[in-house]
Short mmCIF file of C-alpha atoms in Angstrom, two decimals:
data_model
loop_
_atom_site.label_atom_id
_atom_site.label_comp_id
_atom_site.label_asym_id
_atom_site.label_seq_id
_atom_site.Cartn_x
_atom_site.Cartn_y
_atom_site.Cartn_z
CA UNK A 1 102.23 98.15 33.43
CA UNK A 2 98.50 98.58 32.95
CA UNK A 3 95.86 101.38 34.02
CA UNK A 4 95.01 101.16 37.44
CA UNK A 5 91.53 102.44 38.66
CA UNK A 6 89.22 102.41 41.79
CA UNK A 7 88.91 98.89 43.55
CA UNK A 8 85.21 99.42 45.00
CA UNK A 9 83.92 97.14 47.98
CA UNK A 10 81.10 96.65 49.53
CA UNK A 11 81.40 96.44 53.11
CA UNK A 12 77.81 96.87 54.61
CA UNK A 13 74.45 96.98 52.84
CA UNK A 14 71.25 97.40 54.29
CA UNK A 15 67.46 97.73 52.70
CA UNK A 16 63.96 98.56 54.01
CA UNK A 17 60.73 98.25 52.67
CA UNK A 18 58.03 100.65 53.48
CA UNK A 19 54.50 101.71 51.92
CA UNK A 20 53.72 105.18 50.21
CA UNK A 21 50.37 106.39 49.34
CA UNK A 22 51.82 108.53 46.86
CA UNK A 23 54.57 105.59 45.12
CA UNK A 24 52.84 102.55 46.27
CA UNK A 25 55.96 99.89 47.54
CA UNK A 26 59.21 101.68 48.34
CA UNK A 27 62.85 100.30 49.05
CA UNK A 28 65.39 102.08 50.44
CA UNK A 29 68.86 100.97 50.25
CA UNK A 30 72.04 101.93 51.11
CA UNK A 31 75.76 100.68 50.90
CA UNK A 32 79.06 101.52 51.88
CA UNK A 33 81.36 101.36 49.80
CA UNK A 34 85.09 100.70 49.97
CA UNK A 35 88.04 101.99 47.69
CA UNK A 36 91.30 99.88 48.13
CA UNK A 37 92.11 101.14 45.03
CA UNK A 38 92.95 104.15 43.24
CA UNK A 39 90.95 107.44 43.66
CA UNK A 40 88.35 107.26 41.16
CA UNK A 41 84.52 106.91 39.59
CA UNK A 42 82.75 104.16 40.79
CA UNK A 43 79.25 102.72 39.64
CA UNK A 44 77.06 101.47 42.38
CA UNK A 45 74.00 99.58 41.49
CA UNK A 46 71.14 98.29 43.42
CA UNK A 47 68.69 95.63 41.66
CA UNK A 48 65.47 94.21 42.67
CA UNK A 49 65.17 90.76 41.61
CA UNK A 50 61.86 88.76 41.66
CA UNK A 51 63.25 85.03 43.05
CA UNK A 52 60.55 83.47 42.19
CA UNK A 53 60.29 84.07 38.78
CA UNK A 54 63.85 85.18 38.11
CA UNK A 55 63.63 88.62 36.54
CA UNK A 56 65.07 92.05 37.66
CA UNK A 57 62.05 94.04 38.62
CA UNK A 58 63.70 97.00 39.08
CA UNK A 59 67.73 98.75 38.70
CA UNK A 60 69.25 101.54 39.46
CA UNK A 61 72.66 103.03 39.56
CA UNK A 62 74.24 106.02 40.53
CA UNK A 63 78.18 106.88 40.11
CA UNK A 64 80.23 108.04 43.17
CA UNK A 65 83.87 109.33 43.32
CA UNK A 66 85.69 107.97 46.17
CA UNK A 67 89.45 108.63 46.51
CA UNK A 68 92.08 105.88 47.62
CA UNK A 69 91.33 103.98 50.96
CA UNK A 70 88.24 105.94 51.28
CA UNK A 71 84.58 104.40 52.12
CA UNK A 72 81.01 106.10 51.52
CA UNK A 73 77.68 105.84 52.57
CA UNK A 74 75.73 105.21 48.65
#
């Protein structure tokens, strides 16, 4: 029998762009996220990618507990 963990989903993502005169080019994204697993840690990450020139302009992750059968807004 192995270790069972978290079993993260993502059920609805959304992003919007918008302009700062402070930042410049801002995204804001969220997600909701999905446990049909075991209460745990969990490791969302949002990246940026440039299709055009296929790079990750920008990444970040942030790490969530959700218990069993739970969902959050990320």
């Amino acid at each position: 029998m192995g270790l069972a963990g978290p079993d993260p989903k993502v059920v609805q993502d959304s992003a919007t762009r918008d302009i700062s005169l402070s930042k410049g080019l801002v995204y804001n994204v969220n997600a909701e996220i999905q446990n049909d697993g075991r209460d745990g840690d969990v490791t969302v990450t949002a990246r940026l990618i440039d299709e055009e020139k296929g790079f990750t302009r920008d990444e970040v992750s942030v790490l969530v507990f959700i218990p069993a059968g739970e969902t959050r807004r990320v």
